[in-house]
Amino acid sequence: MSEEDQLEEEEEAEEEELSDEQKKEIAKWFLTHAPAGEIQYVAKDVRSLLFDEIVYGMAAEEAFPLYNKAHMVSLPMPNSSGDVLITTFGELSENEYLDPRTAQVATVDHVKQVCTNVRPATDEELPSSYIEDFRCPLDAEIIKYVGEAYPKGVCAVYCSKGKDVEGPGSDFELAVVISAARHSPQNFCNGSWRSIWKIKFNDEMRTMELTGSMQVGAHYFEEGNVQLDANHECKDSTAFQAPDDCAISIASIISHHENEYLASLEGSYSNLPDTTFKDLRRKLPVTRTLFPWHNTLQLSLNRDITKELGTGK
């Protein structure tokens, strides 16, 4: 190789070298797109591949908070008073999250995914007593529902708008957050359920409008890599009643829609062998007919080869 060609190759290699910013963005993408419960495994591999602690540190600092909030990760509080959900609804600052049930604020280490400290919430951080009259009974109903529907599920009810409303005459909004995960890496599978319900209380119309968003994620990686990421949105409404009656109505609506969606998912995937998988099979090149799933014995590779080679008896 001539010296000129060698210089050209070195110049091309220099041009292809990624900047630290580009490396950070790529690492951040892999971290934020990790399946439920697997970000620590992905982080370990990303860290090894980068071989640069500074770049990895920058990527992790940006990616972990986004991942934790997107997956609504729950972390046990150090005083054993329960779990705090990492959500935008409870976010007070970069590392502080409100737990409305216990009226506490948890300090979180996003990268380590641990709660490091807890303090009492201030009056300014909590909803008014009027809002609490609606939030508390709804929280109790949602706890009951989640306990029956989602093993190891965690839930919280936040005031997302109008937390300073002091009495009738003004609108406000509550948000119900449900997060459930089942992590079983030893069995090569992880899964999660996330749902967010926003309830708008319209005082003048005396109605409650519900908007629900549900997300199911699953990852199977035994001798392969199969992922499910399904989303569903829905709306409903009901009458604005007394706090306890509102709580019962809202919990009933949430239960109905979530059970309906889960049933539709189960129906879809139980029919996969008879519908989707068959439709994916392309037409046979000669006969231009669909693959005969009902009678696969009519096609025999061994028979065709034997006939072609003339080796049959």
PDB file of C-alpha atoms in Angstrom:
ATOM      1  CA  MET A   1       0.000   0.000   0.000  1.00  0.00           C
ATOM      2  CA  SER A   2       1.408   3.382  -0.961  1.00  0.00           C
ATOM      3  CA  GLU A   3       1.883   6.143   1.572  1.00  0.00           C
ATOM      4  CA  GLU A   4      -0.789   8.184  -0.221  1.00  0.00           C
ATOM      5  CA  ASP A   5      -3.375   5.401   0.079  1.00  0.00           C
ATOM      6  CA  GLN A   6      -2.529   4.936   3.748  1.00  0.00           C
ATOM      7  CA  LEU A   7      -3.053   8.639   4.418  1.00  0.00           C
ATOM      8  CA  GLU A   8      -6.432   8.502   2.647  1.00  0.00           C
ATOM      9  CA  GLU A   9      -7.538   5.574   4.821  1.00  0.00           C
ATOM     10  CA  GLU A  10      -6.457   7.381   7.981  1.00  0.00           C
ATOM     11  CA  GLU A  11      -8.393  10.479   6.908  1.00  0.00           C
ATOM     12  CA  GLU A  12     -11.519   8.381   6.261  1.00  0.00           C
ATOM     13  CA  ALA A  13     -11.158   6.741   9.675  1.00  0.00           C
ATOM     14  CA  GLU A  14     -10.896  10.155  11.305  1.00  0.00           C
ATOM     15  CA  GLU A  15     -14.033  11.307   9.469  1.00  0.00           C
ATOM     16  CA  GLU A  16     -15.960   8.253  10.645  1.00  0.00           C
ATOM     17  CA  GLU A  17     -14.983   8.717  14.303  1.00  0.00           C
ATOM     18  CA  LEU A  18     -18.040   9.792  16.297  1.00  0.00           C
ATOM     19  CA  SER A  19     -17.940  12.795  18.557  1.00  0.00           C
ATOM     20  CA  ASP A  20     -18.620  12.444  22.284  1.00  0.00           C
ATOM     21  CA  GLU A  21     -21.988  14.126  21.768  1.00  0.00           C
ATOM     22  CA  GLN A  22     -22.963  11.594  19.102  1.00  0.00           C
ATOM     23  CA  LYS A  23     -21.839   8.708  21.303  1.00  0.00           C
ATOM     24  CA  LYS A  24     -23.855  10.133  24.192  1.00  0.00           C
ATOM     25  CA  GLU A  25     -27.012  10.403  22.074  1.00  0.00           C
ATOM     26  CA  ILE A  26     -26.655   6.840  20.793  1.00  0.00           C
ATOM     27  CA  ALA A  27     -26.102   5.523  24.315  1.00  0.00           C
ATOM     28  CA  LYS A  28     -29.072   7.558  25.549  1.00  0.00           C
ATOM     29  CA  TRP A  29     -31.282   6.036  22.835  1.00  0.00           C
ATOM     30  CA  PHE A  30     -30.400   2.498  23.862  1.00  0.00           C
ATOM     31  CA  LEU A  31     -31.007   3.278  27.538  1.00  0.00           C
ATOM     32  CA  THR A  32     -34.373   4.984  27.054  1.00  0.00           C
ATOM     33  CA  HIS A  33     -35.581   2.173  24.752  1.00  0.00           C
ATOM     34  CA  ALA A  34     -34.681  -0.638  27.141  1.00  0.00           C
ATOM     35  CA  PRO A  35     -37.605  -3.014  27.830  1.00  0.00           C
ATOM     36  CA  ALA A  36     -39.377  -2.859  31.185  1.00  0.00           C
ATOM     37  CA  GLY A  37     -37.093  -3.813  34.054  1.00  0.00           C
ATOM     38  CA  GLU A  38     -34.014  -4.195  31.863  1.00  0.00           C
ATOM     39  CA  ILE A  39     -32.349  -0.791  31.830  1.00  0.00           C
ATOM     40  CA  GLN A  40     -29.660  -1.836  34.316  1.00  0.00           C
ATOM     41  CA  TYR A  41     -28.666  -4.740  32.032  1.00  0.00           C
ATOM     42  CA  VAL A  42     -28.602  -2.442  29.009  1.00  0.00           C
ATOM     43  CA  ALA A  43     -26.620   0.151  30.972  1.00  0.00           C
ATOM     44  CA  LYS A  44     -23.977  -2.428  31.849  1.00  0.00           C
ATOM     45  CA  ASP A  45     -23.501  -3.340  28.181  1.00  0.00           C
ATOM     46  CA  VAL A  46     -23.557   0.282  27.001  1.00  0.00           C
ATOM     47  CA  ARG A  47     -20.954   1.180  29.594  1.00  0.00           C
ATOM     48  CA  SER A  48     -18.675  -1.625  28.389  1.00  0.00           C
ATOM     49  CA  LEU A  49     -19.069  -0.674  24.740  1.00  0.00           C
ATOM     50  CA  LEU A  50     -18.430   3.027  25.286  1.00  0.00           C
ATOM     51  CA  PHE A  51     -15.363   2.471  27.435  1.00  0.00           C
ATOM     52  CA  ASP A  52     -15.676   6.125  28.448  1.00  0.00           C
ATOM     53  CA  GLU A  53     -17.009   6.901  31.910  1.00  0.00           C
ATOM     54  CA  ILE A  54     -17.573  10.584  31.181  1.00  0.00           C
ATOM     55  CA  VAL A  55     -19.714   9.969  28.092  1.00  0.00           C
ATOM     56  CA  TYR A  56     -21.583   7.158  29.831  1.00  0.00           C
ATOM     57  CA  GLY A  57     -22.226   9.362  32.866  1.00  0.00           C
ATOM     58  CA  MET A  58     -23.716  12.120  30.699  1.00  0.00           C
ATOM     59  CA  ALA A  59     -25.928   9.647  28.838  1.00  0.00           C
ATOM     60  CA  ALA A  60     -27.102   7.970  32.044  1.00  0.00           C
ATOM     61  CA  GLU A  61     -27.938  11.269  33.762  1.00  0.00           C
ATOM     62  CA  GLU A  62     -30.227  12.208  30.882  1.00  0.00           C
ATOM     63  CA  ALA A  63     -31.662   8.776  30.065  1.00  0.00           C
ATOM     64  CA  PHE A  64     -32.539   7.306  33.467  1.00  0.00           C
ATOM     65  CA  PRO A  65     -34.987  10.059  34.556  1.00  0.00           C
ATOM     66  CA  LEU A  66     -36.788   9.787  31.200  1.00  0.00           C
ATOM     67  CA  TYR A  67     -36.947   6.006  31.466  1.00  0.00           C
ATOM     68  CA  ASN A  68     -38.097   5.981  35.079  1.00  0.00           C
ATOM     69  CA  LYS A  69     -40.925   8.426  34.366  1.00  0.00           C
ATOM     70  CA  ALA A  70     -41.967   6.749  31.121  1.00  0.00           C
ATOM     71  CA  HIS A  71     -42.156   3.334  32.820  1.00  0.00           C
ATOM     72  CA  MET A  72     -43.639   4.797  35.999  1.00  0.00           C
ATOM     73  CA  VAL A  73     -41.084   2.965  38.120  1.00  0.00           C
ATOM     74  CA  SER A  74     -42.013   2.481  41.777  1.00  0.00           C
ATOM     75  CA  LEU A  75     -39.348   2.715  44.479  1.00  0.00           C
ATOM     76  CA  PRO A  76     -39.689   1.722  48.157  1.00  0.00           C
ATOM     77  CA  MET A  77     -39.276   4.638  50.533  1.00  0.00           C
ATOM     78  CA  PRO A  78     -36.570   4.198  53.194  1.00  0.00           C
ATOM     79  CA  ASN A  79     -38.979   4.643  56.123  1.00  0.00           C
ATOM     80  CA  SER A  80     -41.028   1.603  54.983  1.00  0.00           C
ATOM     81  CA  SER A  81     -44.146   3.742  54.526  1.00  0.00           C
ATOM     82  CA  GLY A  82     -44.787   2.438  51.014  1.00  0.00           C
ATOM     83  CA  ASP A  83     -43.632   2.991  47.439  1.00  0.00           C
ATOM     84  CA  VAL A  84     -43.319   6.247  45.561  1.00  0.00           C
ATOM     85  CA  LEU A  85     -44.173   6.319  41.867  1.00  0.00           C
ATOM     86  CA  ILE A  86     -41.831   8.173  39.528  1.00  0.00           C
ATOM     87  CA  THR A  87     -44.269  10.142  37.371  1.00  0.00           C
ATOM     88  CA  THR A  88     -44.549  13.603  35.909  1.00  0.00           C
ATOM     89  CA  PHE A  89     -47.681  14.133  38.042  1.00  0.00           C
ATOM     90  CA  GLY A  90     -45.694  13.865  41.267  1.00  0.00           C
ATOM     91  CA  GLU A  91     -42.494  15.516  40.041  1.00  0.00           C
ATOM     92  CA  LEU A  92     -41.607  18.521  42.207  1.00  0.00           C
ATOM     93  CA  SER A  93     -38.003  18.928  41.070  1.00  0.00           C
ATOM     94  CA  GLU A  94     -35.373  16.943  39.199  1.00  0.00           C
ATOM     95  CA  ASN A  95     -35.003  14.383  41.990  1.00  0.00           C
ATOM     96  CA  GLU A  96     -38.023  14.979  44.244  1.00  0.00           C
ATOM     97  CA  TYR A  97     -41.378  13.222  43.856  1.00  0.00           C
ATOM     98  CA  LEU A  98     -44.566  13.595  45.856  1.00  0.00           C
ATOM     99  CA  ASP A  99     -46.354  10.603  47.308  1.00  0.00           C
ATOM    100  CA  PRO A 100     -49.868  12.011  47.803  1.00  0.00           C
ATOM    101  CA  ARG A 101     -51.080   9.069  49.898  1.00  0.00           C
ATOM    102  CA  THR A 102     -48.566   9.636  52.697  1.00  0.00           C
ATOM    103  CA  ALA A 103     -48.075  13.379  52.038  1.00  0.00           C
ATOM    104  CA  GLN A 104     -44.326  12.815  51.754  1.00  0.00           C
ATOM    105  CA  VAL A 105     -41.684  13.899  49.271  1.00  0.00           C
ATOM    106  CA  ALA A 106     -39.105  11.310  48.239  1.00  0.00           C
ATOM    107  CA  THR A 107     -35.617  12.140  47.012  1.00  0.00           C
ATOM    108  CA  VAL A 108     -34.613   9.768  44.231  1.00  0.00           C
ATOM    109  CA  ASP A 109     -31.327   8.648  42.700  1.00  0.00           C
ATOM    110  CA  HIS A 110     -32.480   8.011  39.137  1.00  0.00           C
ATOM    111  CA  VAL A 111     -29.412   6.106  37.941  1.00  0.00           C
ATOM    112  CA  LYS A 112     -29.301   3.738  40.906  1.00  0.00           C
ATOM    113  CA  GLN A 113     -33.118   3.609  40.950  1.00  0.00           C
ATOM    114  CA  VAL A 114     -33.349   4.001  44.709  1.00  0.00           C
ATOM    115  CA  CYS A 115     -35.107   6.390  47.074  1.00  0.00           C
ATOM    116  CA  THR A 116     -32.461   7.995  49.277  1.00  0.00           C
ATOM    117  CA  ASN A 117     -34.486  10.264  51.552  1.00  0.00           C
ATOM    118  CA  VAL A 118     -38.018  11.216  52.589  1.00  0.00           C
ATOM    119  CA  ARG A 119     -39.415  14.428  54.053  1.00  0.00           C
ATOM    120  CA  PRO A 120     -42.920  15.676  54.905  1.00  0.00           C
ATOM    121  CA  ALA A 121     -44.569  17.609  52.081  1.00  0.00           C
ATOM    122  CA  THR A 122     -45.239  21.296  52.653  1.00  0.00           C
ATOM    123  CA  ASP A 123     -48.722  22.815  52.497  1.00  0.00           C
ATOM    124  CA  GLU A 124     -47.811  24.451  49.188  1.00  0.00           C
ATOM    125  CA  GLU A 125     -46.979  21.057  47.698  1.00  0.00           C
ATOM    126  CA  LEU A 126     -50.275  19.446  48.751  1.00  0.00           C
ATOM    127  CA  PRO A 127     -53.818  19.937  47.394  1.00  0.00           C
ATOM    128  CA  SER A 128     -56.444  21.866  49.339  1.00  0.00           C
ATOM    129  CA  SER A 129     -58.701  20.073  51.805  1.00  0.00           C
ATOM    130  CA  TYR A 130     -61.590  20.350  49.316  1.00  0.00           C
ATOM    131  CA  ILE A 131     -59.579  18.506  46.645  1.00  0.00           C
ATOM    132  CA  GLU A 132     -58.474  15.940  49.225  1.00  0.00           C
ATOM    133  CA  ASP A 133     -62.142  15.207  49.967  1.00  0.00           C
ATOM    134  CA  PHE A 134     -62.368  13.848  46.390  1.00  0.00           C
ATOM    135  CA  ARG A 135     -58.848  12.466  46.034  1.00  0.00           C
ATOM    136  CA  CYS A 136     -58.749  10.325  49.207  1.00  0.00           C
ATOM    137  CA  PRO A 137     -61.880   8.201  48.599  1.00  0.00           C
ATOM    138  CA  LEU A 138     -60.847   7.719  44.958  1.00  0.00           C
ATOM    139  CA  ASP A 139     -57.405   6.604  46.119  1.00  0.00           C
ATOM    140  CA  ALA A 140     -59.035   4.056  48.444  1.00  0.00           C
ATOM    141  CA  GLU A 141     -61.198   2.650  45.634  1.00  0.00           C
ATOM    142  CA  ILE A 142     -58.263   2.428  43.229  1.00  0.00           C
ATOM    143  CA  ILE A 143     -56.142   0.623  45.850  1.00  0.00           C
ATOM    144  CA  LYS A 144     -58.931  -1.928  46.204  1.00  0.00           C
ATOM    145  CA  TYR A 145     -59.233  -2.370  42.433  1.00  0.00           C
ATOM    146  CA  VAL A 146     -55.480  -2.654  41.803  1.00  0.00           C
ATOM    147  CA  GLY A 147     -55.104  -5.153  44.636  1.00  0.00           C
ATOM    148  CA  GLU A 148     -57.606  -7.438  42.911  1.00  0.00           C
ATOM    149  CA  ALA A 149     -56.576  -6.849  39.289  1.00  0.00           C
ATOM    150  CA  TYR A 150     -52.788  -6.446  39.330  1.00  0.00           C
ATOM    151  CA  PRO A 151     -50.580  -8.543  41.625  1.00  0.00           C
ATOM    152  CA  LYS A 152     -47.826  -6.327  43.017  1.00  0.00           C
ATOM    153  CA  GLY A 153     -49.360  -3.336  41.246  1.00  0.00           C
ATOM    154  CA  VAL A 154     -48.767   0.186  42.538  1.00  0.00           C
ATOM    155  CA  CYS A 155     -51.141   3.120  42.151  1.00  0.00           C
ATOM    156  CA  ALA A 156     -51.511   6.759  43.103  1.00  0.00           C
ATOM    157  CA  VAL A 157     -54.060   9.547  42.672  1.00  0.00           C
ATOM    158  CA  TYR A 158     -52.729  13.054  42.023  1.00  0.00           C
ATOM    159  CA  CYS A 159     -54.346  16.430  41.609  1.00  0.00           C
ATOM    160  CA  SER A 160     -53.075  17.455  38.183  1.00  0.00           C
ATOM    161  CA  LYS A 161     -54.988  20.764  37.905  1.00  0.00           C
ATOM    162  CA  GLY A 162     -56.673  23.101  40.361  1.00  0.00           C
ATOM    163  CA  LYS A 163     -55.008  21.843  43.542  1.00  0.00           C
ATOM    164  CA  ASP A 164     -55.731  25.153  45.291  1.00  0.00           C
ATOM    165  CA  VAL A 165     -59.498  25.076  44.654  1.00  0.00           C
ATOM    166  CA  GLU A 166     -61.135  25.684  48.029  1.00  0.00           C
ATOM    167  CA  GLY A 167     -64.760  24.786  47.307  1.00  0.00           C
ATOM    168  CA  PRO A 168     -67.566  24.291  44.761  1.00  0.00           C
ATOM    169  CA  GLY A 169     -67.705  26.596  41.755  1.00  0.00           C
ATOM    170  CA  SER A 170     -64.371  25.775  40.104  1.00  0.00           C
ATOM    171  CA  ASP A 171     -63.147  22.957  37.895  1.00  0.00           C
ATOM    172  CA  PHE A 172     -60.261  20.677  38.787  1.00  0.00           C
ATOM    173  CA  GLU A 173     -58.594  17.517  37.523  1.00  0.00           C
ATOM    174  CA  LEU A 174     -57.375  14.327  39.181  1.00  0.00           C
ATOM    175  CA  ALA A 175     -55.010  11.769  37.643  1.00  0.00           C
ATOM    176  CA  VAL A 176     -55.073   8.073  38.460  1.00  0.00           C
ATOM    177  CA  VAL A 177     -51.801   6.276  37.763  1.00  0.00           C
ATOM    178  CA  ILE A 178     -51.482   2.482  37.794  1.00  0.00           C
ATOM    179  CA  SER A 179     -48.185   0.666  37.305  1.00  0.00           C
ATOM    180  CA  ALA A 180     -47.670  -3.091  37.469  1.00  0.00           C
ATOM    181  CA  ALA A 181     -44.610  -5.075  36.438  1.00  0.00           C
ATOM    182  CA  ARG A 182     -43.544  -8.675  36.425  1.00  0.00           C
ATOM    183  CA  HIS A 183     -39.825  -9.177  35.993  1.00  0.00           C
ATOM    184  CA  SER A 184     -38.513 -12.706  35.550  1.00  0.00           C
ATOM    185  CA  PRO A 185     -35.124 -12.457  33.800  1.00  0.00           C
ATOM    186  CA  GLN A 186     -34.205 -15.968  34.991  1.00  0.00           C
ATOM    187  CA  ASN A 187     -37.086 -17.183  32.820  1.00  0.00           C
ATOM    188  CA  PHE A 188     -36.138 -14.823  29.987  1.00  0.00           C
ATOM    189  CA  CYS A 189     -39.262 -12.668  30.180  1.00  0.00           C
ATOM    190  CA  ASN A 190     -40.353  -9.311  31.573  1.00  0.00           C
ATOM    191  CA  GLY A 191     -43.623  -7.444  31.302  1.00  0.00           C
ATOM    192  CA  SER A 192     -45.368  -4.274  32.442  1.00  0.00           C
ATOM    193  CA  TRP A 193     -48.757  -2.576  32.552  1.00  0.00           C
ATOM    194  CA  ARG A 194     -49.116   1.198  32.717  1.00  0.00           C
ATOM    195  CA  SER A 195     -52.323   3.183  32.699  1.00  0.00           C
ATOM    196  CA  ILE A 196     -53.081   6.855  33.239  1.00  0.00           C
ATOM    197  CA  TRP A 197     -56.590   8.183  33.756  1.00  0.00           C
ATOM    198  CA  LYS A 198     -57.284  11.899  33.779  1.00  0.00           C
ATOM    199  CA  ILE A 199     -60.602  12.904  35.338  1.00  0.00           C
ATOM    200  CA  LYS A 200     -61.880  16.415  34.670  1.00  0.00           C
ATOM    201  CA  PHE A 201     -64.454  17.600  37.215  1.00  0.00           C
ATOM    202  CA  ASN A 202     -66.718  20.124  35.502  1.00  0.00           C
ATOM    203  CA  ASP A 203     -68.551  21.963  38.263  1.00  0.00           C
ATOM    204  CA  GLU A 204     -70.917  23.934  36.034  1.00  0.00           C
ATOM    205  CA  MET A 205     -71.999  20.949  33.916  1.00  0.00           C
ATOM    206  CA  ARG A 206     -71.906  18.599  36.921  1.00  0.00           C
ATOM    207  CA  THR A 207     -70.046  15.991  34.877  1.00  0.00           C
ATOM    208  CA  MET A 208     -66.785  14.090  35.100  1.00  0.00           C
ATOM    209  CA  GLU A 209     -64.920  13.373  31.867  1.00  0.00           C
ATOM    210  CA  LEU A 210     -62.438  10.505  31.894  1.00  0.00           C
ATOM    211  CA  THR A 211     -59.596  10.032  29.425  1.00  0.00           C
ATOM    212  CA  GLY A 212     -57.634   6.811  29.712  1.00  0.00           C
ATOM    213  CA  SER A 213     -54.314   5.725  28.260  1.00  0.00           C
ATOM    214  CA  MET A 214     -53.148   2.117  28.641  1.00  0.00           C
ATOM    215  CA  GLN A 215     -49.826   0.588  27.649  1.00  0.00           C
ATOM    216  CA  VAL A 216     -48.723  -3.038  27.777  1.00  0.00           C
ATOM    217  CA  GLY A 217     -45.123  -4.110  27.271  1.00  0.00           C
ATOM    218  CA  ALA A 218     -43.632  -7.594  27.183  1.00  0.00           C
ATOM    219  CA  HIS A 219     -40.229  -8.983  26.274  1.00  0.00           C
ATOM    220  CA  TYR A 220     -39.362 -12.638  25.680  1.00  0.00           C
ATOM    221  CA  PHE A 221     -35.717 -13.372  24.954  1.00  0.00           C
ATOM    222  CA  GLU A 222     -35.143 -17.113  25.295  1.00  0.00           C
ATOM    223  CA  GLU A 223     -33.243 -18.126  22.152  1.00  0.00           C
ATOM    224  CA  GLY A 224     -34.630 -15.072  20.390  1.00  0.00           C
ATOM    225  CA  ASN A 225     -35.999 -11.585  20.910  1.00  0.00           C
ATOM    226  CA  VAL A 226     -39.736 -10.920  20.781  1.00  0.00           C
ATOM    227  CA  GLN A 227     -41.277  -7.718  22.093  1.00  0.00           C
ATOM    228  CA  LEU A 228     -44.828  -6.484  22.512  1.00  0.00           C
ATOM    229  CA  ASP A 229     -45.679  -2.807  22.844  1.00  0.00           C
ATOM    230  CA  ALA A 230     -49.437  -2.185  22.717  1.00  0.00           C
ATOM    231  CA  ASN A 231     -51.312   1.045  23.417  1.00  0.00           C
ATOM    232  CA  HIS A 232     -54.958   1.886  23.830  1.00  0.00           C
ATOM    233  CA  GLU A 233     -56.863   5.098  24.574  1.00  0.00           C
ATOM    234  CA  CYS A 234     -60.478   5.614  25.521  1.00  0.00           C
ATOM    235  CA  LYS A 235     -62.920   8.172  26.879  1.00  0.00           C
ATOM    236  CA  ASP A 236     -65.958   8.053  29.119  1.00  0.00           C
ATOM    237  CA  SER A 237     -68.055  10.328  31.320  1.00  0.00           C
ATOM    238  CA  THR A 238     -70.324  10.181  34.334  1.00  0.00           C
ATOM    239  CA  ALA A 239     -72.216  12.478  36.668  1.00  0.00           C
ATOM    240  CA  PHE A 240     -70.449  14.738  39.188  1.00  0.00           C
ATOM    241  CA  GLN A 241     -71.693  13.474  42.559  1.00  0.00           C
ATOM    242  CA  ALA A 242     -70.645  13.427  46.199  1.00  0.00           C
ATOM    243  CA  PRO A 243     -66.970  12.478  46.746  1.00  0.00           C
ATOM    244  CA  ASP A 244     -67.619   8.868  47.794  1.00  0.00           C
ATOM    245  CA  ASP A 245     -70.057   8.287  44.926  1.00  0.00           C
ATOM    246  CA  CYS A 246     -67.619   9.876  42.467  1.00  0.00           C
ATOM    247  CA  ALA A 247     -64.881   7.514  43.651  1.00  0.00           C
ATOM    248  CA  ILE A 248     -67.030   4.427  43.154  1.00  0.00           C
ATOM    249  CA  SER A 249     -68.176   5.542  39.694  1.00  0.00           C
ATOM    250  CA  ILE A 250     -64.668   6.367  38.516  1.00  0.00           C
ATOM    251  CA  ALA A 251     -63.174   3.094  39.783  1.00  0.00           C
ATOM    252  CA  SER A 252     -65.992   1.165  38.094  1.00  0.00           C
ATOM    253  CA  ILE A 253     -65.386   2.896  34.753  1.00  0.00           C
ATOM    254  CA  ILE A 254     -61.633   2.305  34.954  1.00  0.00           C
ATOM    255  CA  SER A 255     -62.158  -1.356  35.814  1.00  0.00           C
ATOM    256  CA  HIS A 256     -64.602  -1.817  32.927  1.00  0.00           C
ATOM    257  CA  HIS A 257     -62.345  -0.304  30.263  1.00  0.00           C
ATOM    258  CA  GLU A 258     -59.163  -1.982  31.449  1.00  0.00           C
ATOM    259  CA  ASN A 259     -60.796  -5.406  31.676  1.00  0.00           C
ATOM    260  CA  GLU A 260     -62.298  -4.898  28.232  1.00  0.00           C
ATOM    261  CA  TYR A 261     -58.909  -4.002  26.766  1.00  0.00           C
ATOM    262  CA  LEU A 262     -57.182  -6.953  28.436  1.00  0.00           C
ATOM    263  CA  ALA A 263     -59.885  -9.284  27.123  1.00  0.00           C
ATOM    264  CA  SER A 264     -59.406  -7.928  23.597  1.00  0.00           C
ATOM    265  CA  LEU A 265     -55.650  -8.495  23.842  1.00  0.00           C
ATOM    266  CA  GLU A 266     -56.109 -12.049  25.046  1.00  0.00           C
ATOM    267  CA  GLY A 267     -58.555 -12.713  22.206  1.00  0.00           C
ATOM    268  CA  SER A 268     -56.202 -11.273  19.597  1.00  0.00           C
ATOM    269  CA  TYR A 269     -53.173 -13.259  20.678  1.00  0.00           C
ATOM    270  CA  SER A 270     -55.051 -16.504  21.216  1.00  0.00           C
ATOM    271  CA  ASN A 271     -56.133 -16.282  17.560  1.00  0.00           C
ATOM    272  CA  LEU A 272     -52.654 -15.529  16.198  1.00  0.00           C
ATOM    273  CA  PRO A 273     -51.981 -19.073  14.895  1.00  0.00           C
ATOM    274  CA  ASP A 274     -55.274 -19.121  12.979  1.00  0.00           C
ATOM    275  CA  THR A 275     -55.215 -15.585  11.599  1.00  0.00           C
ATOM    276  CA  THR A 276     -52.112 -13.392  11.574  1.00  0.00           C
ATOM    277  CA  PHE A 277     -49.458 -16.087  11.163  1.00  0.00           C
ATOM    278  CA  LYS A 278     -51.337 -17.621   8.241  1.00  0.00           C
ATOM    279  CA  ASP A 279     -51.778 -14.235   6.571  1.00  0.00           C
ATOM    280  CA  LEU A 280     -48.033 -13.625   6.814  1.00  0.00           C
ATOM    281  CA  ARG A 281     -47.322 -16.712   4.693  1.00  0.00           C
ATOM    282  CA  ARG A 282     -46.697 -15.644   1.103  1.00  0.00           C
ATOM    283  CA  LYS A 283     -48.368 -17.415  -1.797  1.00  0.00           C
ATOM    284  CA  LEU A 284     -46.639 -20.447  -3.278  1.00  0.00           C
ATOM    285  CA  PRO A 285     -44.673 -19.417  -6.388  1.00  0.00           C
ATOM    286  CA  VAL A 286     -46.100 -22.013  -8.798  1.00  0.00           C
ATOM    287  CA  THR A 287     -49.697 -22.617  -7.753  1.00  0.00           C
ATOM    288  CA  ARG A 288     -50.334 -19.054  -6.560  1.00  0.00           C
ATOM    289  CA  THR A 289     -52.483 -20.438  -3.752  1.00  0.00           C
ATOM    290  CA  LEU A 290     -52.314 -19.944  -0.029  1.00  0.00           C
ATOM    291  CA  PHE A 291     -50.354 -22.432   2.013  1.00  0.00           C
ATOM    292  CA  PRO A 292     -52.667 -25.362   2.904  1.00  0.00           C
ATOM    293  CA  TRP A 293     -52.539 -25.145   6.682  1.00  0.00           C
ATOM    294  CA  HIS A 294     -55.419 -27.591   6.996  1.00  0.00           C
ATOM    295  CA  ASN A 295     -53.509 -30.311   5.135  1.00  0.00           C
ATOM    296  CA  THR A 296     -49.749 -29.797   5.211  1.00  0.00           C
ATOM    297  CA  LEU A 297     -49.072 -33.446   4.282  1.00  0.00           C
ATOM    298  CA  GLN A 298     -49.961 -32.746   0.657  1.00  0.00           C
ATOM    299  CA  LEU A 299     -46.598 -31.004   0.354  1.00  0.00           C
ATOM    300  CA  SER A 300     -43.564 -33.207   0.826  1.00  0.00           C
ATOM    301  CA  LEU A 301     -40.071 -31.907   0.174  1.00  0.00           C
ATOM    302  CA  ASN A 302     -38.650 -35.401   0.390  1.00  0.00           C
ATOM    303  CA  ARG A 303     -41.136 -36.715  -2.170  1.00  0.00           C
ATOM    304  CA  ASP A 304     -40.397 -33.889  -4.594  1.00  0.00           C
ATOM    305  CA  ILE A 305     -36.623 -34.344  -4.329  1.00  0.00           C
ATOM    306  CA  THR A 306     -36.891 -38.089  -4.788  1.00  0.00           C
ATOM    307  CA  LYS A 307     -39.020 -37.624  -7.890  1.00  0.00           C
ATOM    308  CA  GLU A 308     -36.638 -35.019  -9.323  1.00  0.00           C
ATOM    309  CA  LEU A 309     -33.523 -37.138  -8.807  1.00  0.00           C
ATOM    310  CA  GLY A 310     -35.186 -40.358  -9.934  1.00  0.00           C
ATOM    311  CA  THR A 311     -33.993 -42.238  -6.865  1.00  0.00           C
ATOM    312  CA  GLY A 312     -37.395 -43.541  -5.814  1.00  0.00           C
ATOM    313  CA  LYS A 313     -38.264 -47.197  -6.051  1.00  0.00           C
TER     314      LYS A 313
END
